[in-house]
PDB file of C-alpha atoms in Angstrom:
ATOM      1  CA  MET R  24      -7.221 -18.997  -0.450  1.00 84.00           C
ATOM      2  CA  THR R  25      -6.472 -17.842   3.076  1.00 96.00           C
ATOM      3  CA  PHE R  26      -4.463 -14.753   3.920  1.00 98.00           C
ATOM      4  CA  THR R  27      -3.546 -12.607   6.900  1.00 98.00           C
ATOM      5  CA  VAL R  28      -3.774  -8.829   6.972  1.00 98.00           C
ATOM      6  CA  ILE R  29      -1.276  -6.922   9.098  1.00 98.00           C
ATOM      7  CA  ILE R  30      -1.732  -3.157   9.484  1.00 97.00           C
ATOM      8  CA  PRO R  31       1.366  -1.106  10.376  1.00 94.00           C
ATOM      9  CA  ALA R  32       0.452   1.887  12.538  1.00 92.00           C
ATOM     10  CA  ARG R  33       2.892   4.433  13.953  1.00 88.00           C
ATOM     11  CA  LEU R  34       1.717   7.241  16.215  1.00 84.00           C
ATOM     12  CA  ALA R  35       4.192   9.797  14.852  1.00 76.00           C
ATOM     13  CA  SER R  36       3.066  11.800  11.817  1.00 68.00           C
ATOM     14  CA  THR R  37       4.500  15.138  10.772  1.00 65.00           C
ATOM     15  CA  ARG R  38       1.402  16.356   8.929  1.00 72.00           C
ATOM     16  CA  LEU R  39      -1.280  14.780  11.109  1.00 83.00           C
ATOM     17  CA  PRO R  40      -0.232  14.004  14.711  1.00 83.00           C
ATOM     18  CA  ASN R  41      -1.787  10.898  16.315  1.00 89.00           C
ATOM     19  CA  LYS R  42      -3.329   9.949  12.974  1.00 92.00           C
ATOM     20  CA  PRO R  43      -4.072   6.265  13.750  1.00 93.00           C
ATOM     21  CA  LEU R  44      -6.136   7.356  16.768  1.00 95.00           C
ATOM     22  CA  ALA R  45      -8.139  10.039  14.943  1.00 94.00           C
ATOM     23  CA  ASP R  46     -11.830   9.594  15.710  1.00 94.00           C
ATOM     24  CA  LEU R  47     -13.970   8.411  12.794  1.00 94.00           C
ATOM     25  CA  GLY R  48     -17.587   8.079  13.809  1.00 92.00           C
ATOM     26  CA  GLY R  49     -16.738   6.977  17.336  1.00 93.00           C
ATOM     27  CA  LYS R  50     -13.864   4.624  16.517  1.00 95.00           C
ATOM     28  CA  PRO R  51     -10.125   5.230  15.971  1.00 96.00           C
ATOM     29  CA  MET R  52      -8.960   5.272  12.361  1.00 96.00           C
ATOM     30  CA  VAL R  53      -6.815   2.164  12.798  1.00 97.00           C
ATOM     31  CA  VAL R  54      -9.865   0.252  14.043  1.00 97.00           C
ATOM     32  CA  ARG R  55     -11.850   1.351  10.991  1.00 96.00           C
ATOM     33  CA  VAL R  56      -9.032   0.033   8.774  1.00 97.00           C
ATOM     34  CA  ALA R  57      -9.083  -3.282  10.643  1.00 97.00           C
ATOM     35  CA  GLU R  58     -12.842  -3.536  10.130  1.00 97.00           C
ATOM     36  CA  ARG R  59     -12.361  -3.118   6.378  1.00 96.00           C
ATOM     37  CA  ALA R  60      -9.671  -5.790   6.425  1.00 97.00           C
ATOM     38  CA  VAL R  61     -12.020  -8.219   8.182  1.00 97.00           C
ATOM     39  CA  GLN R  62     -14.571  -7.666   5.395  1.00 97.00           C
ATOM     40  CA  SER R  63     -11.962  -8.802   2.842  1.00 97.00           C
ATOM     41  CA  GLY R  64     -12.271 -12.376   4.065  1.00 97.00           C
ATOM     42  CA  ALA R  65      -8.870 -12.427   5.747  1.00 98.00           C
ATOM     43  CA  SER R  66      -8.421 -15.350   8.112  1.00 97.00           C
ATOM     44  CA  GLN R  67      -6.599 -13.091  10.579  1.00 97.00           C
ATOM     45  CA  VAL R  68      -6.265  -9.329  10.996  1.00 98.00           C
ATOM     46  CA  ALA R  69      -3.682  -7.732  13.276  1.00 97.00           C
ATOM     47  CA  VAL R  70      -2.208  -4.306  13.885  1.00 97.00           C
ATOM     48  CA  ALA R  71       1.558  -3.818  14.167  1.00 96.00           C
ATOM     49  CA  THR R  72       2.378  -0.764  16.260  1.00 94.00           C
ATOM     50  CA  ASP R  73       5.190   0.910  18.153  1.00 92.00           C
ATOM     51  CA  HIS R  74       3.002   2.747  20.665  1.00 93.00           C
ATOM     52  CA  ALA R  75       1.056   1.622  23.718  1.00 95.00           C
ATOM     53  CA  ASP R  76      -1.821   4.021  23.019  1.00 95.00           C
ATOM     54  CA  ILE R  77      -2.528   2.356  19.669  1.00 96.00           C
ATOM     55  CA  LEU R  78      -2.214  -1.067  21.259  1.00 96.00           C
ATOM     56  CA  ALA R  79      -4.744  -0.121  23.933  1.00 97.00           C
ATOM     57  CA  ALA R  80      -7.175   1.455  21.449  1.00 97.00           C
ATOM     58  CA  CYS R  81      -7.148  -1.671  19.298  1.00 97.00           C
ATOM     59  CA  ARG R  82      -7.724  -3.992  22.214  1.00 95.00           C
ATOM     60  CA  ASP R  83     -10.536  -1.778  23.528  1.00 96.00           C
ATOM     61  CA  HIS R  84     -12.337  -2.436  20.231  1.00 97.00           C
ATOM     62  CA  GLY R  85     -11.519  -6.129  19.982  1.00 97.00           C
ATOM     63  CA  VAL R  86      -8.774  -5.751  17.375  1.00 97.00           C
ATOM     64  CA  VAL R  87      -5.674  -7.928  17.733  1.00 97.00           C
ATOM     65  CA  ALA R  88      -2.534  -5.798  18.029  1.00 96.00           C
ATOM     66  CA  HIS R  89       1.170  -6.455  18.587  1.00 96.00           C
ATOM     67  CA  MET R  90       3.874  -4.152  19.876  1.00 95.00           C
ATOM     68  CA  THR R  91       6.966  -3.928  17.692  1.00 94.00           C
ATOM     69  CA  ARG R  92      10.372  -2.354  17.914  1.00 88.00           C
ATOM     70  CA  ALA R  93      10.317   1.399  17.471  1.00 86.00           C
ATOM     71  CA  ASP R  94      13.290   1.568  15.113  1.00 85.00           C
ATOM     72  CA  HIS R  95      11.921  -0.183  12.026  1.00 86.00           C
ATOM     73  CA  PRO R  96      12.860   1.731   8.855  1.00 84.00           C
ATOM     74  CA  SER R  97       9.582   0.869   7.102  1.00 86.00           C
ATOM     75  CA  GLY R  98       6.139  -0.590   7.576  1.00 85.00           C
ATOM     76  CA  THR R  99       7.270  -3.704   5.716  1.00 92.00           C
ATOM     77  CA  ASP R 100       9.898  -4.394   8.359  1.00 90.00           C
ATOM     78  CA  ARG R 101       7.296  -3.795  11.062  1.00 92.00           C
ATOM     79  CA  ILE R 102       4.803  -6.288   9.672  1.00 94.00           C
ATOM     80  CA  ALA R 103       7.590  -8.840   9.132  1.00 95.00           C
ATOM     81  CA  GLU R 104       8.281  -8.745  12.873  1.00 96.00           C
ATOM     82  CA  VAL R 105       4.619  -9.370  13.654  1.00 96.00           C
ATOM     83  CA  ALA R 106       4.268 -12.144  11.067  1.00 97.00           C
ATOM     84  CA  ALA R 107       7.199 -13.888  12.728  1.00 96.00           C
ATOM     85  CA  ALA R 108       5.645 -13.403  16.175  1.00 95.00           C
ATOM     86  CA  MET R 109       2.409 -14.948  14.863  1.00 96.00           C
ATOM     87  CA  SER R 110       4.404 -18.039  13.770  1.00 95.00           C
ATOM     88  CA  LEU R 111       2.935 -17.925  10.266  1.00 96.00           C
ATOM     89  CA  PRO R 112       4.273 -20.625   7.914  1.00 96.00           C
ATOM     90  CA  GLY R 113       6.519 -19.670   5.015  1.00 96.00           C
ATOM     91  CA  ASP R 114       3.799 -20.141   2.422  1.00 96.00           C
ATOM     92  CA  ALA R 115       1.291 -17.973   4.305  1.00 98.00           C
ATOM     93  CA  VAL R 116       0.085 -14.908   2.412  1.00 98.00           C
ATOM     94  CA  VAL R 117       0.457 -11.630   4.313  1.00 98.00           C
ATOM     95  CA  VAL R 118      -1.181  -8.408   3.128  1.00 98.00           C
ATOM     96  CA  ASN R 119       0.143  -5.026   4.223  1.00 97.00           C
ATOM     97  CA  VAL R 120      -2.790  -2.622   4.527  1.00 97.00           C
ATOM     98  CA  GLN R 121      -1.754   0.895   5.489  1.00 93.00           C
ATOM     99  CA  GLY R 122      -3.172   2.226   8.741  1.00 92.00           C
ATOM    100  CA  ASP R 123      -4.443   5.436   7.114  1.00 93.00           C
ATOM    101  CA  GLU R 124      -6.781   3.760   4.587  1.00 94.00           C
ATOM    102  CA  PRO R 125     -10.126   3.598   6.431  1.00 95.00           C
ATOM    103  CA  LEU R 126     -12.080   3.502   3.150  1.00 95.00           C
ATOM    104  CA  ILE R 127     -10.054   0.796   1.414  1.00 96.00           C
ATOM    105  CA  ASP R 128     -12.129  -1.595  -0.684  1.00 96.00           C
ATOM    106  CA  PRO R 129     -12.111  -5.058   0.957  1.00 97.00           C
ATOM    107  CA  ALA R 130     -12.377  -6.681  -2.491  1.00 97.00           C
ATOM    108  CA  LEU R 131      -9.126  -4.969  -3.534  1.00 97.00           C
ATOM    109  CA  ILE R 132      -7.347  -6.514  -0.553  1.00 98.00           C
ATOM    110  CA  ALA R 133      -8.592  -9.989  -1.468  1.00 98.00           C
ATOM    111  CA  ALA R 134      -7.783  -9.618  -5.178  1.00 98.00           C
ATOM    112  CA  THR R 135      -4.196  -8.577  -4.421  1.00 98.00           C
ATOM    113  CA  ALA R 136      -3.709 -11.458  -1.981  1.00 98.00           C
ATOM    114  CA  LYS R 137      -4.850 -13.968  -4.614  1.00 98.00           C
ATOM    115  CA  LEU R 138      -1.922 -13.085  -6.899  1.00 98.00           C
ATOM    116  CA  ILE R 139       0.647 -14.675  -4.591  1.00 98.00           C
ATOM    117  CA  ALA R 140       1.885 -17.987  -6.013  1.00 97.00           C
ATOM    118  CA  PRO R 141       4.939 -20.239  -5.607  1.00 96.00           C
ATOM    119  CA  ASP R 142       6.749 -18.214  -8.284  1.00 96.00           C
ATOM    120  CA  VAL R 143       5.274 -14.831  -7.285  1.00 98.00           C
ATOM    121  CA  PRO R 144       6.368 -13.756  -3.795  1.00 98.00           C
ATOM    122  CA  MET R 145       4.932 -10.234  -3.902  1.00 98.00           C
ATOM    123  CA  ALA R 146       1.880  -8.487  -5.334  1.00 98.00           C
ATOM    124  CA  THR R 147       0.417  -5.007  -5.420  1.00 98.00           C
ATOM    125  CA  ALA R 148      -2.315  -3.053  -7.227  1.00 98.00           C
ATOM    126  CA  ALA R 149      -2.810  -0.239  -9.724  1.00 98.00           C
ATOM    127  CA  HIS R 150      -5.535   1.627 -11.576  1.00 98.00           C
ATOM    128  CA  PRO R 151      -5.700   3.583 -14.866  1.00 97.00           C
ATOM    129  CA  ILE R 152      -4.987   7.310 -14.659  1.00 96.00           C
ATOM    130  CA  ALA R 153      -7.647   9.506 -16.229  1.00 91.00           C
ATOM    131  CA  ASP R 154      -6.261  12.926 -15.223  1.00 93.00           C
ATOM    132  CA  THR R 155      -3.460  14.538 -17.202  1.00 94.00           C
ATOM    133  CA  ALA R 156      -2.242  16.422 -14.123  1.00 94.00           C
ATOM    134  CA  GLU R 157      -1.664  13.105 -12.349  1.00 95.00           C
ATOM    135  CA  ILE R 158       0.191  11.670 -15.327  1.00 96.00           C
ATOM    136  CA  PHE R 159       2.861  14.374 -14.965  1.00 96.00           C
ATOM    137  CA  ASN R 160       2.778  14.622 -11.154  1.00 96.00           C
ATOM    138  CA  PRO R 161       5.943  13.116  -9.586  1.00 96.00           C
ATOM    139  CA  ASN R 162       4.006  12.423  -6.380  1.00 93.00           C
ATOM    140  CA  VAL R 163       1.821  10.003  -8.344  1.00 95.00           C
ATOM    141  CA  VAL R 164       3.760   6.745  -8.722  1.00 97.00           C
ATOM    142  CA  LYS R 165       3.292   4.936 -12.040  1.00 98.00           C
ATOM    143  CA  VAL R 166       3.911   1.311 -12.932  1.00 98.00           C
ATOM    144  CA  VAL R 167       4.347  -0.444 -16.267  1.00 98.00           C
ATOM    145  CA  LEU R 168       3.549  -4.145 -16.683  1.00 98.00           C
ATOM    146  CA  ASP R 169       4.660  -6.998 -18.872  1.00 98.00           C
ATOM    147  CA  MET R 170       2.254  -9.217 -20.817  1.00 97.00           C
ATOM    148  CA  THR R 171       1.639 -11.425 -17.767  1.00 97.00           C
ATOM    149  CA  GLY R 172       0.662  -8.533 -15.491  1.00 98.00           C
ATOM    150  CA  ARG R 173       3.938  -8.331 -13.606  1.00 98.00           C
ATOM    151  CA  ALA R 174       5.697  -5.071 -12.891  1.00 98.00           C
ATOM    152  CA  LEU R 175       8.506  -4.024 -15.195  1.00 98.00           C
ATOM    153  CA  TYR R 176       9.217  -0.764 -13.375  1.00 98.00           C
ATOM    154  CA  PHE R 177       7.783   1.766 -10.937  1.00 98.00           C
ATOM    155  CA  SER R 178       8.579   5.446 -11.335  1.00 98.00           C
ATOM    156  CA  ARG R 179       7.610   8.956 -10.378  1.00 97.00           C
ATOM    157  CA  ALA R 180       8.236   9.858 -13.998  1.00 97.00           C
ATOM    158  CA  THR R 181       5.575   9.585 -16.702  1.00 97.00           C
ATOM    159  CA  ILE R 182       5.863   5.985 -17.892  1.00 98.00           C
ATOM    160  CA  PRO R 183       5.382   4.770 -20.512  1.00 97.00           C
ATOM    161  CA  TRP R 184       6.149   8.024 -22.303  1.00 97.00           C
ATOM    162  CA  HIS R 185       3.818   8.488 -25.270  1.00 97.00           C
ATOM    163  CA  ARG R 186       6.333   9.949 -27.712  1.00 96.00           C
ATOM    164  CA  ASP R 187       4.017  10.968 -30.522  1.00 95.00           C
ATOM    165  CA  GLY R 188       1.021  11.894 -28.402  1.00 95.00           C
ATOM    166  CA  PHE R 189       2.914  14.136 -26.023  1.00 95.00           C
ATOM    167  CA  ALA R 190       4.802  15.735 -28.895  1.00 95.00           C
ATOM    168  CA  GLN R 191       1.439  17.076 -30.041  1.00 93.00           C
ATOM    169  CA  SER R 192      -0.053  17.991 -26.661  1.00 93.00           C
ATOM    170  CA  LYS R 193       0.352  17.356 -22.950  1.00 92.00           C
ATOM    171  CA  GLU R 194      -3.142  18.638 -22.216  1.00 92.00           C
ATOM    172  CA  THR R 195      -5.048  15.569 -23.376  1.00 91.00           C
ATOM    173  CA  ILE R 196      -4.512  11.828 -22.898  1.00 93.00           C
ATOM    174  CA  PRO R 197      -3.572  10.206 -26.244  1.00 94.00           C
ATOM    175  CA  ALA R 198      -6.048   7.692 -27.661  1.00 93.00           C
ATOM    176  CA  GLY R 199      -5.373   4.170 -26.440  1.00 93.00           C
ATOM    177  CA  TYR R 200      -2.875   5.354 -23.821  1.00 96.00           C
ATOM    178  CA  MET R 201      -3.557   3.966 -20.339  1.00 94.00           C
ATOM    179  CA  PRO R 202      -0.849   4.755 -17.789  1.00 97.00           C
ATOM    180  CA  LEU R 203      -1.292   3.041 -14.434  1.00 98.00           C
ATOM    181  CA  ARG R 204      -1.124   4.597 -10.991  1.00 97.00           C
ATOM    182  CA  HIS R 205       0.383   2.406  -8.318  1.00 97.00           C
ATOM    183  CA  ILE R 206      -1.756   1.744  -5.235  1.00 96.00           C
ATOM    184  CA  GLY R 207       0.211   1.321  -1.988  1.00 94.00           C
ATOM    185  CA  LEU R 208      -1.220  -2.079  -1.076  1.00 96.00           C
ATOM    186  CA  TYR R 209       1.116  -5.078  -0.876  1.00 98.00           C
ATOM    187  CA  ALA R 210       0.831  -8.832  -0.454  1.00 98.00           C
ATOM    188  CA  TYR R 211       3.749 -11.179   0.216  1.00 98.00           C
ATOM    189  CA  SER R 212       4.500 -14.790   0.872  1.00 98.00           C
ATOM    190  CA  ASN R 213       5.658 -14.866   4.484  1.00 98.00           C
ATOM    191  CA  ALA R 214       8.932 -16.507   3.460  1.00 98.00           C
ATOM    192  CA  PHE R 215       9.706 -13.543   1.205  1.00 98.00           C
ATOM    193  CA  LEU R 216       8.467 -11.049   3.795  1.00 97.00           C
ATOM    194  CA  GLN R 217      10.971 -12.428   6.299  1.00 97.00           C
ATOM    195  CA  ASP R 218      13.779 -12.229   3.740  1.00 96.00           C
ATOM    196  CA  TYR R 219      12.903  -8.722   2.581  1.00 94.00           C
ATOM    197  CA  PRO R 220      14.535  -6.754   5.444  1.00 90.00           C
ATOM    198  CA  ARG R 221      17.820  -8.470   4.598  1.00 92.00           C
ATOM    199  CA  LEU R 222      17.837  -7.347   0.971  1.00 94.00           C
ATOM    200  CA  ALA R 223      20.406  -4.646   0.308  1.00 95.00           C
ATOM    201  CA  LEU R 224      19.096  -1.218  -0.709  1.00 93.00           C
ATOM    202  CA  SER R 225      19.197  -0.652  -4.451  1.00 95.00           C
ATOM    203  CA  PRO R 226      20.407   2.417  -6.374  1.00 96.00           C
ATOM    204  CA  LEU R 227      17.047   2.681  -8.152  1.00 96.00           C
ATOM    205  CA  GLU R 228      15.197   2.679  -4.846  1.00 95.00           C
ATOM    206  CA  GLN R 229      17.367   5.501  -3.563  1.00 95.00           C
ATOM    207  CA  ILE R 230      17.027   7.558  -6.753  1.00 97.00           C
ATOM    208  CA  GLU R 231      13.240   7.271  -7.019  1.00 97.00           C
ATOM    209  CA  ALA R 232      12.559   6.971  -3.259  1.00 95.00           C
ATOM    210  CA  LEU R 233      10.393   3.919  -3.989  1.00 95.00           C
ATOM    211  CA  GLU R 234      10.929   0.933  -1.729  1.00 93.00           C
ATOM    212  CA  GLN R 235       9.371  -1.603  -4.114  1.00 96.00           C
ATOM    213  CA  LEU R 236      12.199  -1.062  -6.594  1.00 97.00           C
ATOM    214  CA  ARG R 237      14.449  -2.973  -4.198  1.00 96.00           C
ATOM    215  CA  VAL R 238      12.417  -6.088  -4.990  1.00 97.00           C
ATOM    216  CA  LEU R 239      12.744  -5.712  -8.763  1.00 98.00           C
ATOM    217  CA  TRP R 240      16.434  -4.831  -8.459  1.00 97.00           C
ATOM    218  CA  HIS R 241      17.100  -8.157  -6.748  1.00 97.00           C
ATOM    219  CA  GLY R 242      15.202 -10.050  -9.453  1.00 97.00           C
ATOM    220  CA  TYR R 243      11.952 -10.924  -7.688  1.00 98.00           C
ATOM    221  CA  PRO R 244       8.679 -10.596  -9.632  1.00 98.00           C
ATOM    222  CA  ILE R 245       5.814  -8.390  -8.444  1.00 98.00           C
ATOM    223  CA  ALA R 246       2.343  -9.255  -9.746  1.00 98.00           C
ATOM    224  CA  VAL R 247      -0.047  -6.329 -10.168  1.00 98.00           C
ATOM    225  CA  HIS R 248      -3.833  -6.415  -9.856  1.00 98.00           C
ATOM    226  CA  VAL R 249      -5.366  -3.714 -12.051  1.00 98.00           C
ATOM    227  CA  THR R 250      -8.656  -2.372 -10.759  1.00 97.00           C
ATOM    228  CA  PRO R 251     -10.725  -0.200 -13.114  1.00 95.00           C
ATOM    229  CA  ASN R 252     -11.497   2.554 -10.631  1.00 89.00           C
ATOM    230  CA  ALA R 253      -9.353   4.703  -8.374  1.00 89.00           C
ATOM    231  CA  PRO R 254      -9.742   3.676  -4.732  1.00 90.00           C
ATOM    232  CA  ALA R 255     -10.882   6.127  -2.084  1.00 88.00           C
ATOM    233  CA  ALA R 256      -7.963   8.303  -1.003  1.00 85.00           C
ATOM    234  CA  GLY R 257      -6.229   7.687   2.304  1.00 89.00           C
ATOM    235  CA  VAL R 258      -5.711  10.203   5.086  1.00 92.00           C
ATOM    236  CA  ASP R 259      -2.568  12.345   4.894  1.00 86.00           C
ATOM    237  CA  THR R 260      -3.784  15.843   5.711  1.00 88.00           C
ATOM    238  CA  PRO R 261      -6.365  17.577   7.927  1.00 89.00           C
ATOM    239  CA  GLU R 262      -8.479  18.067   4.793  1.00 90.00           C
ATOM    240  CA  ASP R 263      -8.404  14.320   4.127  1.00 91.00           C
ATOM    241  CA  LEU R 264      -9.452  13.684   7.711  1.00 92.00           C
ATOM    242  CA  ALA R 265     -12.414  16.045   7.387  1.00 92.00           C
ATOM    243  CA  ARG R 266     -13.526  14.264   4.200  1.00 92.00           C
ATOM    244  CA  VAL R 267     -13.370  10.830   5.785  1.00 93.00           C
ATOM    245  CA  ARG R 268     -15.072  12.016   8.968  1.00 93.00           C
ATOM    246  CA  SER R 269     -17.933  13.276   6.810  1.00 91.00           C
ATOM    247  CA  TYR R 270     -18.247   9.816   5.287  1.00 90.00           C
ATOM    248  CA  PHE R 271     -18.446   8.061   8.632  1.00 89.00           C
ATOM    249  CA  GLY R 272     -20.789  10.691   9.989  1.00 81.00           C
ATOM    250  CA  GLN R 273     -23.242   9.754   7.248  1.00 47.00           C
ATOM    251  CA  GLU R 274     -23.065   6.041   7.937  1.00 49.00           C
ATOM    252  CA  LYS R 275     -26.045   4.549   9.710  1.00 38.00           C
TER     253      LYS R 275
END
């Protein structure tokens, strides 16, 4: 199947100013993300940005980039604007790859894109949690699936709650228990992507502060690709940046 990757990239960042332009082995971070996206087999890769400096950096490295409005409330809205500007057909598959994921696995991008079908307008990814601290960490978003691999619910809470196992101990993972951590990678049909900004906010979304709950609230299915291993972490802090710079410094 063919799919398009669009990478939302804003210059503003409270914890790491100018993050998309951070140098990683001689190239800006957003360019490194685009290079990973190209390796996924995407038919097109583009950056959606609100700042001229990011636009210029992308074009200097041969990466297609589009300027967007500065007032988009989310990256999803930003990539929807660019998908429309690219005149993609309604059945085109669009993958939202975050601009701070320079180590993202290209195969994960492709596997998530492949889940889009006529009856599945949105897809994402998850991996098993093997650390008890993460199971109870509200900053780690969990997802539970139905028998077909579609999301039933996303939460910051520990779901599903292992009643008997956790009654005995919260220090070890109960046998046979495999909670899933949500990975912030999304694929959409372009028709759904264009409709998404018009969906009303949901109470669940506002309570959990999880945008994807808006989709479930309105009755749309979300397919979930489960990968066995945790992906490389993105860049949110100066410590993350140092780790990723070390990686690119070792590349030949």
